[in-house]
PDB file of C-alpha atoms in Angstrom:
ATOM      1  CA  UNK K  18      21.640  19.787  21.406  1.00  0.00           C
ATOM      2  CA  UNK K  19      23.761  16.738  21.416  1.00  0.00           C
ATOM      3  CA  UNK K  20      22.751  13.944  18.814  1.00  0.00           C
ATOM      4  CA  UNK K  21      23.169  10.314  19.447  1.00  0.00           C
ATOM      5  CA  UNK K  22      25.440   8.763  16.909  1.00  0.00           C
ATOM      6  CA  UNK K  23      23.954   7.398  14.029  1.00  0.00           C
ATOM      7  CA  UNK K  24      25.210   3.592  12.568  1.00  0.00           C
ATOM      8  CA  UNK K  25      23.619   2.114   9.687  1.00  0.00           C
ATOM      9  CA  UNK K  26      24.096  -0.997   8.216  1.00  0.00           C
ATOM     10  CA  UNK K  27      23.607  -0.947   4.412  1.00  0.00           C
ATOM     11  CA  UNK K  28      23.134  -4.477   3.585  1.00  0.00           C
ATOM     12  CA  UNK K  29      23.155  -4.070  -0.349  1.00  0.00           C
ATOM     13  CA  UNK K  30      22.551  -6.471  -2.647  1.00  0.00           C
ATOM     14  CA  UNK K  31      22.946  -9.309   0.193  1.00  0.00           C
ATOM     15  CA  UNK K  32      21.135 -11.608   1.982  1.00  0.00           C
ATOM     16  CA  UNK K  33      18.168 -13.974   2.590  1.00  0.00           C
ATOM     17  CA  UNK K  34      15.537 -14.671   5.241  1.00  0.00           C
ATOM     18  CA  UNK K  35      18.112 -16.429   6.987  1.00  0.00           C
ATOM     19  CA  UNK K  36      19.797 -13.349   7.459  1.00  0.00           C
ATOM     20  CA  UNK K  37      16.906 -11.833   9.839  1.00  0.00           C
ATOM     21  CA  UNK K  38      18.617 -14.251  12.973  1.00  0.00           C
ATOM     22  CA  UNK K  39      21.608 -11.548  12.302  1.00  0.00           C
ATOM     23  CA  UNK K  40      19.320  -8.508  12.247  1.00  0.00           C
ATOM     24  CA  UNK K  41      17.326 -10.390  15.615  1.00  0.00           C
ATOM     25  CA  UNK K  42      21.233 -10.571  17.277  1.00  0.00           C
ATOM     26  CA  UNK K  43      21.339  -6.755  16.495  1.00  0.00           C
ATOM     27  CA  UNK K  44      18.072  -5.819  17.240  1.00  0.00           C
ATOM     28  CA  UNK K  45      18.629  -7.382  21.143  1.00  0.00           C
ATOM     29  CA  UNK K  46      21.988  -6.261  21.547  1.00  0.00           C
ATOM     30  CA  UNK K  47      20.810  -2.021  20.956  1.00  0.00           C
ATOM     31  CA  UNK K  48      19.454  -2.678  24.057  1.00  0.00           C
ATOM     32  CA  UNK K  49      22.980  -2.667  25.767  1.00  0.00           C
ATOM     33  CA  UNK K  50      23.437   0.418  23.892  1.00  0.00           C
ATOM     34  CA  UNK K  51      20.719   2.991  24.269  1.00  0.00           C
ATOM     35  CA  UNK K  52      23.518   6.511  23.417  1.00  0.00           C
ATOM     36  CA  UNK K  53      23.591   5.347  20.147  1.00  0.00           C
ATOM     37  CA  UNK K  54      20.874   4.883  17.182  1.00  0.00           C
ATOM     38  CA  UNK K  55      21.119   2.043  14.901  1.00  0.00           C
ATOM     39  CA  UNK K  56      19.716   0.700  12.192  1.00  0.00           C
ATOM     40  CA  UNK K  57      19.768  -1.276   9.021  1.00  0.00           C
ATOM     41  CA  UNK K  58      18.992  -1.196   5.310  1.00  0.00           C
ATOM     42  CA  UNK K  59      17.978  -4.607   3.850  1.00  0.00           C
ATOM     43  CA  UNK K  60      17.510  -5.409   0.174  1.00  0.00           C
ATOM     44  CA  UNK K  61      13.831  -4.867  -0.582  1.00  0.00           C
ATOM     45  CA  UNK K  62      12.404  -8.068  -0.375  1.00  0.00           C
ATOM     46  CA  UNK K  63      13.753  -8.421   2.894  1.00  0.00           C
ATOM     47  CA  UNK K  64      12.061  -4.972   4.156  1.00  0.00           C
ATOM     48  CA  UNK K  65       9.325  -6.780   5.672  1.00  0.00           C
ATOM     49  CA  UNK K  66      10.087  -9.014   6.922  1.00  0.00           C
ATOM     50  CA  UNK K  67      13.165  -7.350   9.115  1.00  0.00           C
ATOM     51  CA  UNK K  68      10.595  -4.756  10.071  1.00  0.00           C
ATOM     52  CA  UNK K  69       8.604  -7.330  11.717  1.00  0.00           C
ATOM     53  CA  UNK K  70      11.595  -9.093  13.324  1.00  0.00           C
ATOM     54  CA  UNK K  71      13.500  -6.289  15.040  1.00  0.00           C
ATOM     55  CA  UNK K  72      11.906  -3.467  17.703  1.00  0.00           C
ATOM     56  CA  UNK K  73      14.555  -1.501  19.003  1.00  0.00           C
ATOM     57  CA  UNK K  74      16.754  -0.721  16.113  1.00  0.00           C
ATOM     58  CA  UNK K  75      15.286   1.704  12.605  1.00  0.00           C
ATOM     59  CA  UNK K  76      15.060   0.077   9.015  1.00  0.00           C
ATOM     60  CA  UNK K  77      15.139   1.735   5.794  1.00  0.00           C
ATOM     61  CA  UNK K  78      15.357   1.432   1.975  1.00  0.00           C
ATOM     62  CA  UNK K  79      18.574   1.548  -0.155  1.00  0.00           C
ATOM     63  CA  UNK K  80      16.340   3.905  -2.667  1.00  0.00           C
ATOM     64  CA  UNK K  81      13.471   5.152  -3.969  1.00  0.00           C
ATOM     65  CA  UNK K  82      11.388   6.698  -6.584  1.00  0.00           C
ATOM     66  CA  UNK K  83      10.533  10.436  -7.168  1.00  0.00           C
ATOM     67  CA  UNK K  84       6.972   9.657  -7.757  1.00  0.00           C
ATOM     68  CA  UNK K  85       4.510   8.471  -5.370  1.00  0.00           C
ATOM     69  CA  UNK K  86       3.083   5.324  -7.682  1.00  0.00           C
ATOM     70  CA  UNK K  87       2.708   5.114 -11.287  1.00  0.00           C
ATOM     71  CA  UNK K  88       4.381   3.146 -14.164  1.00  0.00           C
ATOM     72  CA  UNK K  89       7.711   2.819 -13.209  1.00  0.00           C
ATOM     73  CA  UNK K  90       8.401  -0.890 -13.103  1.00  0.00           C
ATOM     74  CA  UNK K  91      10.825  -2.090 -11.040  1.00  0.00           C
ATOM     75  CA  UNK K  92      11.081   1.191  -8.732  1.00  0.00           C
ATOM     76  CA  UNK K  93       9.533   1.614  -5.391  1.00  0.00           C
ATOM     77  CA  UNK K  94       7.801   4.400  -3.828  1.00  0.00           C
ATOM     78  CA  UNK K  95       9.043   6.542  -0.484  1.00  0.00           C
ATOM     79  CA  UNK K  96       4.811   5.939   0.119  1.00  0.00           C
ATOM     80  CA  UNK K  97       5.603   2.395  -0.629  1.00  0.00           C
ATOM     81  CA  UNK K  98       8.473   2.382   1.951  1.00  0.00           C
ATOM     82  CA  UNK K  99       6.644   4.286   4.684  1.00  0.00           C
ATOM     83  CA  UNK K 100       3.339   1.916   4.126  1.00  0.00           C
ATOM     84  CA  UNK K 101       5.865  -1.155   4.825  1.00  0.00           C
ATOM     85  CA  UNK K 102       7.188   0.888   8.358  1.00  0.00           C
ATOM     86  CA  UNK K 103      10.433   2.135   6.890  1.00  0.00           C
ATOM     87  CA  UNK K 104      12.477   4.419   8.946  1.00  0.00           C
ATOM     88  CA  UNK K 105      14.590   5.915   6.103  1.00  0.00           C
ATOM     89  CA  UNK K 106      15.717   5.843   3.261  1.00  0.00           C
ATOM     90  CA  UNK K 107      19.412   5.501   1.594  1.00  0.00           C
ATOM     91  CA  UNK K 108      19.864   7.740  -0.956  1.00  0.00           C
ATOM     92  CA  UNK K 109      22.781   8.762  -3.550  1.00  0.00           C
ATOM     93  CA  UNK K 110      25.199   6.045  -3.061  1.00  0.00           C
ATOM     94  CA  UNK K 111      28.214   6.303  -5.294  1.00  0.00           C
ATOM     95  CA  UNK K 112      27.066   2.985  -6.235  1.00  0.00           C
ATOM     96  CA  UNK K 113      23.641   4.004  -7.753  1.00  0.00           C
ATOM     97  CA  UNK K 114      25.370   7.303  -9.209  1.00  0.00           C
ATOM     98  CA  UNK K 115      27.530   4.863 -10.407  1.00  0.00           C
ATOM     99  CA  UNK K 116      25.655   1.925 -11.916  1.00  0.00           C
ATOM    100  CA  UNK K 117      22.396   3.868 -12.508  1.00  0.00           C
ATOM    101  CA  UNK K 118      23.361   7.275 -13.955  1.00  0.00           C
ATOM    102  CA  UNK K 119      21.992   8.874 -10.808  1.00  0.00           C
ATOM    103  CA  UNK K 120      23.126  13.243 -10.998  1.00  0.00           C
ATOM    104  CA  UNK K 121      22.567  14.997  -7.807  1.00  0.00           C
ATOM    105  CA  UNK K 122      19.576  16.570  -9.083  1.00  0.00           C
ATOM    106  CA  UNK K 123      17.823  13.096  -9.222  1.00  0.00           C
ATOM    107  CA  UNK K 124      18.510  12.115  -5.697  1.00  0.00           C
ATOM    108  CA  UNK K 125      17.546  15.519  -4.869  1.00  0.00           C
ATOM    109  CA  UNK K 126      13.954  14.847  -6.324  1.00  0.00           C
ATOM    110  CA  UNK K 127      13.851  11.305  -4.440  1.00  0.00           C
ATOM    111  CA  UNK K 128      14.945  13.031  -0.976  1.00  0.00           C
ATOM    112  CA  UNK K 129      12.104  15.717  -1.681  1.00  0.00           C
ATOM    113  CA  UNK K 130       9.905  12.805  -2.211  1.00  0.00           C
ATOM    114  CA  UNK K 131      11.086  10.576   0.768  1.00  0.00           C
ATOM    115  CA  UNK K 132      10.590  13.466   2.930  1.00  0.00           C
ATOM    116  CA  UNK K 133       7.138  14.501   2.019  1.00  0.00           C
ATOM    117  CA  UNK K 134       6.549  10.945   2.450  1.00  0.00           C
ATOM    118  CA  UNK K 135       7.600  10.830   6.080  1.00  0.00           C
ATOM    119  CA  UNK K 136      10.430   8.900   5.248  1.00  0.00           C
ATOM    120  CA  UNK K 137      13.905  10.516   6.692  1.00  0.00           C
ATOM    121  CA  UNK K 138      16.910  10.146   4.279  1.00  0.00           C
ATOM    122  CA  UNK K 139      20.499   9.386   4.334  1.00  0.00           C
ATOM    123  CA  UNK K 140      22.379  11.389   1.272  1.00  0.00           C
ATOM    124  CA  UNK K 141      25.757   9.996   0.338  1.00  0.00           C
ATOM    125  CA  UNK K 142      28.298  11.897  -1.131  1.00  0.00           C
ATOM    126  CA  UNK K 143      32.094  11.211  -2.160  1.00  0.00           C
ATOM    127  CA  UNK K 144      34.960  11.843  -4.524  1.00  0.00           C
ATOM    128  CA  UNK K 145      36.500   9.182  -6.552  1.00  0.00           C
ATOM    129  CA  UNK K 146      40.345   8.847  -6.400  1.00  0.00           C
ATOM    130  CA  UNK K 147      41.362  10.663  -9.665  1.00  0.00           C
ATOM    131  CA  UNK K 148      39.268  13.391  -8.068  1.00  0.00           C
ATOM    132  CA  UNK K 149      41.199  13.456  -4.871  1.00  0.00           C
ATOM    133  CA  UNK K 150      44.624  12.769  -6.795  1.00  0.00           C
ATOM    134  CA  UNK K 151      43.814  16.031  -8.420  1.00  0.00           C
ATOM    135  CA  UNK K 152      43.151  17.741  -5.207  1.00  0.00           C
ATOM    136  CA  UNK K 153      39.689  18.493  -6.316  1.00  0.00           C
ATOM    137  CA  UNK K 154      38.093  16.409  -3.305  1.00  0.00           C
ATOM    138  CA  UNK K 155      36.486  18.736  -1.226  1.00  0.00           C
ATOM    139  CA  UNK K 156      35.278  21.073  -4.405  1.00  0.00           C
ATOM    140  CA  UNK K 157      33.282  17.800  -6.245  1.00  0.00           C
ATOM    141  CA  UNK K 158      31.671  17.012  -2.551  1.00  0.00           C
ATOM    142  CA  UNK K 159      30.530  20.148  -1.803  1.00  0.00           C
ATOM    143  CA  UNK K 160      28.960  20.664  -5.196  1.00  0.00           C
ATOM    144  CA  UNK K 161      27.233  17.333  -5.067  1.00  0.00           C
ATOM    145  CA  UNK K 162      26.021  18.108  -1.281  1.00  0.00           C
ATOM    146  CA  UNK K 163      24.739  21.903  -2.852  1.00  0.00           C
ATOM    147  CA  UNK K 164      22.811  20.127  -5.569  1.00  0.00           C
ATOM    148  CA  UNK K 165      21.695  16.815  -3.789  1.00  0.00           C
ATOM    149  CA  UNK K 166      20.441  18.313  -0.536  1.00  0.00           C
ATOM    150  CA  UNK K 167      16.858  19.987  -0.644  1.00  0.00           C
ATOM    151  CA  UNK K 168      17.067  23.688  -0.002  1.00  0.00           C
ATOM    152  CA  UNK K 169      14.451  26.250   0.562  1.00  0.00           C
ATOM    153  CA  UNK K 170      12.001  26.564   3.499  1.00  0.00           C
ATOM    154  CA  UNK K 171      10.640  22.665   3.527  1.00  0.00           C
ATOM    155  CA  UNK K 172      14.542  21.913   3.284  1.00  0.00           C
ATOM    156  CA  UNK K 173      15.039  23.964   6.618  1.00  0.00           C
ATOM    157  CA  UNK K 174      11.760  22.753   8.191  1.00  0.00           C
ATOM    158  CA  UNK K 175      13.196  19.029   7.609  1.00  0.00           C
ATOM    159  CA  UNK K 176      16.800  19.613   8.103  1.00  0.00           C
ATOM    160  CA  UNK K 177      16.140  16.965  11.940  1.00  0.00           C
ATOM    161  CA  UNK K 178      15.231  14.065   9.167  1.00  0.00           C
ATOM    162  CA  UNK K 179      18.483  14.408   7.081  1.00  0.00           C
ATOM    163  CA  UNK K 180      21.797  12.845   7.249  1.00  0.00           C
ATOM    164  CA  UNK K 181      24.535  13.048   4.769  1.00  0.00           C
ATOM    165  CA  UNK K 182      27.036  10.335   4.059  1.00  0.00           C
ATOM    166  CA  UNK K 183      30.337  10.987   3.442  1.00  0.00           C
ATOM    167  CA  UNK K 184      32.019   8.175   1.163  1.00  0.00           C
ATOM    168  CA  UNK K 185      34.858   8.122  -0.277  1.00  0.00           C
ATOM    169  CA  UNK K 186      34.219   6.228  -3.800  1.00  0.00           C
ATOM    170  CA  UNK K 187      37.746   4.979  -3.136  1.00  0.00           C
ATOM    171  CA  UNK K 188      37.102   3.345  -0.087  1.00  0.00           C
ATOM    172  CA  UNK K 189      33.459   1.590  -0.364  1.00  0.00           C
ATOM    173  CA  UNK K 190      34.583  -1.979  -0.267  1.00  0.00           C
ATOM    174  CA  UNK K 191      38.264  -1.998  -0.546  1.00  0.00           C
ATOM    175  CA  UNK K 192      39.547  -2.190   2.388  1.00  0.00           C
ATOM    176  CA  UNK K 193      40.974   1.323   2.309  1.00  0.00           C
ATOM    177  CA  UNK K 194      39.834   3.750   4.892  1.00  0.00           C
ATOM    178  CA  UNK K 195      40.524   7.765   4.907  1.00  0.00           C
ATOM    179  CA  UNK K 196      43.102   9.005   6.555  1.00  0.00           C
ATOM    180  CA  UNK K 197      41.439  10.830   9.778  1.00  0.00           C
ATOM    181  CA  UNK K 198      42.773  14.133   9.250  1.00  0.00           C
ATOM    182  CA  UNK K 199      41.373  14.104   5.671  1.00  0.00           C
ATOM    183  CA  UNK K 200      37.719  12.762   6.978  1.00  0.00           C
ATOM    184  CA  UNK K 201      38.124  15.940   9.288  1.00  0.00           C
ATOM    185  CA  UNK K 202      39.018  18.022   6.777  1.00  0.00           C
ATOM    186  CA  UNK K 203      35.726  17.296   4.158  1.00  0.00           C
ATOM    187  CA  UNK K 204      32.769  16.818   7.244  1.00  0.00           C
ATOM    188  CA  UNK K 205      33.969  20.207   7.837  1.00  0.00           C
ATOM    189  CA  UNK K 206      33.277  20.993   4.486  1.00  0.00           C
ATOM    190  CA  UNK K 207      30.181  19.289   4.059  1.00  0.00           C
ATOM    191  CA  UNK K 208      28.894  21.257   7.428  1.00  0.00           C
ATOM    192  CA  UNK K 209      29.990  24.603   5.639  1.00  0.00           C
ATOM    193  CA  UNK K 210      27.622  23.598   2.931  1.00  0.00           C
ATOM    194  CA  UNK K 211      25.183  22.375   5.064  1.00  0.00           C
ATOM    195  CA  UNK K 212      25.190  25.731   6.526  1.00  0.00           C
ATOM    196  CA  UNK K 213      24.864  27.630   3.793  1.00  0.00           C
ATOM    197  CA  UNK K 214      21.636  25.598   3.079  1.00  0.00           C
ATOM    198  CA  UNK K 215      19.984  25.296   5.962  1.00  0.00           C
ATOM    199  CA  UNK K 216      21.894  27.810   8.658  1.00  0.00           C
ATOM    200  CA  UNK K 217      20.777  26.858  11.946  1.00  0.00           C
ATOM    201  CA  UNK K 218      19.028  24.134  11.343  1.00  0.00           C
ATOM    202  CA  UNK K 219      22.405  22.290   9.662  1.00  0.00           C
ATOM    203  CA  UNK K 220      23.357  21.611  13.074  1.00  0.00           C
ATOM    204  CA  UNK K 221      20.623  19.075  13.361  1.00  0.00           C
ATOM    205  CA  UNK K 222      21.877  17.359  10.640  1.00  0.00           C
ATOM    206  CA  UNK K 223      24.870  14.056  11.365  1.00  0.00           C
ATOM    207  CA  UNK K 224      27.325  13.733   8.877  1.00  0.00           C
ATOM    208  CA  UNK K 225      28.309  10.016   8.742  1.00  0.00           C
ATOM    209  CA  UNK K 226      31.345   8.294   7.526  1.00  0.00           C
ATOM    210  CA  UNK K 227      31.561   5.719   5.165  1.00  0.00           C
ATOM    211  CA  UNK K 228      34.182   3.824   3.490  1.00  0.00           C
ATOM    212  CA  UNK K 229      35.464   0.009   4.644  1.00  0.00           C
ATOM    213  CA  UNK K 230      34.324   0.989   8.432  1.00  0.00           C
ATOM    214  CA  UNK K 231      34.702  -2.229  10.890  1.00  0.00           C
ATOM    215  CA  UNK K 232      35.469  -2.738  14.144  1.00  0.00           C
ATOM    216  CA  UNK K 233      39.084  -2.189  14.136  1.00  0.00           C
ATOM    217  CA  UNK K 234      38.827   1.332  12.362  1.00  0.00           C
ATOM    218  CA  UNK K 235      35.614   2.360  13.989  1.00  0.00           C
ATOM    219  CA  UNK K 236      36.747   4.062  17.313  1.00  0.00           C
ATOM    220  CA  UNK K 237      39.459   6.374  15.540  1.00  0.00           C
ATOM    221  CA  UNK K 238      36.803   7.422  12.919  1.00  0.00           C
ATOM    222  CA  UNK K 239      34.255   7.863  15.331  1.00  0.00           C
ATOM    223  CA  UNK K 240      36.035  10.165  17.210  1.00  0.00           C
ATOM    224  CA  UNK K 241      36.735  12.256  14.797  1.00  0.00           C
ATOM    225  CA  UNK K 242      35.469  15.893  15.475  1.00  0.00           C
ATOM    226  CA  UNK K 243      32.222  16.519  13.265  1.00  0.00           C
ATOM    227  CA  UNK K 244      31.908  12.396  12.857  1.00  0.00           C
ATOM    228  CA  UNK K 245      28.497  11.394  13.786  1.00  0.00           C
ATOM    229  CA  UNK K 246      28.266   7.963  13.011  1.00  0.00           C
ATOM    230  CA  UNK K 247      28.736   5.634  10.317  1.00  0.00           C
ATOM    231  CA  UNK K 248      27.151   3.978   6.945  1.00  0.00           C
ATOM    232  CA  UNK K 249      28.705   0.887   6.897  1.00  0.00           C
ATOM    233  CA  UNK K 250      28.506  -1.600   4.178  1.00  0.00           C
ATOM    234  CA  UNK K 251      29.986  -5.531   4.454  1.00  0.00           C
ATOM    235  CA  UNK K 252      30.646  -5.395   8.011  1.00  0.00           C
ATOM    236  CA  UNK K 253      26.968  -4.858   8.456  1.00  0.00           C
ATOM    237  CA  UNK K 254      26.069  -8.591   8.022  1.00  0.00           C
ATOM    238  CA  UNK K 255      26.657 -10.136  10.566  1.00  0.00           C
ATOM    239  CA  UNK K 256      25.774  -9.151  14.461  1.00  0.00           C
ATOM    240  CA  UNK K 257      29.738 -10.280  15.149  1.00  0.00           C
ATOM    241  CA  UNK K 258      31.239  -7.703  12.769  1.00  0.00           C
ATOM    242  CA  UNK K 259      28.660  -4.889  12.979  1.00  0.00           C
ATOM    243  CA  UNK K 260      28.070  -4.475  16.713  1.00  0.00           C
ATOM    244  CA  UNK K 261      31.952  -3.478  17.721  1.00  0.00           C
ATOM    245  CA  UNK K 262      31.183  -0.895  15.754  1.00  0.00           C
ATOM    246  CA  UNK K 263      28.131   0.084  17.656  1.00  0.00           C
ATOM    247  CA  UNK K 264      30.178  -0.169  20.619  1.00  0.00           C
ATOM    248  CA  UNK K 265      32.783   1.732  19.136  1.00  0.00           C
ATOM    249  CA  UNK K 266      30.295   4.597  18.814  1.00  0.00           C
ATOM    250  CA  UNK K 267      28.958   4.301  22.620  1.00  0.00           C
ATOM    251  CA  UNK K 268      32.613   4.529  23.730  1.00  0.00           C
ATOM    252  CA  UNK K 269      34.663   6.825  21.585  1.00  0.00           C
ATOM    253  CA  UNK K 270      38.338   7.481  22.061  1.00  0.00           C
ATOM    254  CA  UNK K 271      39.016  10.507  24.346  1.00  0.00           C
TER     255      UNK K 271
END
């Protein structure tokens, strides 16, 4: 069964309440675009209210805890995120593994949790360049996509609620995008993982691409066999930059 592409706007560490008018701009314009699922990922503060501003588009965290409520100050809860009307949740960004220590067996634990929440999640995964430089790309993502993605039976039984992220560490706010044979070459890998995790079911699971992703790449990525959308990062805030790339995804190059 054919999926709708998937583009999500991960807002970061950005913005204000006067942001929401951008997220409203968004919100009517999905209208024009019903072959294509979008959604955004504010800063928590703003999770509100953007829920309550927007109808037609999903919204989601940018991460959560493992447990449900408890002493953890400063975290939030995937029950937490639900309770609020979350869609999702983003988890495993090279920027958390990054800044936060995060291993794949952590965002593991907070996908498990998101998902018995109700919350879907969005898994991100990437090489940095002295990986890639020493042609050990596609090994380091497919490990981190083994040990980040819940396995077993409730793994399977969810697979329809998880998408992975595929983001180059090099590329996430430089400017630089993947070549398009190499973004080929690892969302084939990541599938063959996914496979081996879920078997049939992986098929219900979009691999996204992520990486510097505006409107003048977005058509040639999108296009891309085994491409099902997009995470994208700084041309998410504003309606002007983020919706060619929505349209990008409702008309891909042939």
């Amino acid at each position: 069964m054919s999926q709708r592409p998937y583009i999500v706007g991960n807002w970061k560490m950005n913005g204000s309440r006067v942001m929401l008018a951008e997220a409203r701009a968004i919100d009517r314009a999905a209208q024009r675009y019903p072959d294509v699922e979008i959604a955004l990922a504010p800063p928590f503060p703003l999770l509100g209210p953007l829920r309550e501003a927007v109808s037609a588009i999903g919204v989601g965290g940018q991460d959560c805890h493992t447990a449900a409520k408890g002493a953890h100050t400063g975290d939030v809860s995937a029950a937490m995120l639900a309770d609020i009307g979350a869609d999702f949740v983003i988890l495993g960004h090279s920027e958390r593994r990054r800044d936060h220590g995060e291993d794949d067996a952590l965002v593991r634990a907070k996908a498990e949790a998101a998902l018995a929440a109700g919350v879907s999640v969005i898994i991100c995964v990437g090489e940095t360049l002295e990986d890639r430089d020493a042609g050990k790309a596609e090994a380091v993502v497919s490990r981190q996509v083994t040990g980040s993605v819940p396995a077993g039976e409730s793994g399977a039984a969810a697979a329809g609620r998880i998408a992975l992220a595929y983001e180059p560490v090099w590329a996430i706010g430089t400017g630089r995008v993947a070549a398009v044979e190499d973004v080929i070459a690892m969302h084939a890998a990541v599938r063959t993982q996914l496979a081996a995790i879920f078997g049939e079911e992986a098929d219900k699971v979009r691999i996204l691409y992520g990486g510097s992703v505006n409107g003048e790449n977005a058509a040639g990525l999108l296009a891309a066999p085994g491409v099902g959308g997009a995470l994208v990062g700084g041309a998410s805030l504003t309606a002007d930059a983020f919706l060619p790339i929505v349209a990008a995804a409702s008309q891909p190059e042939a």
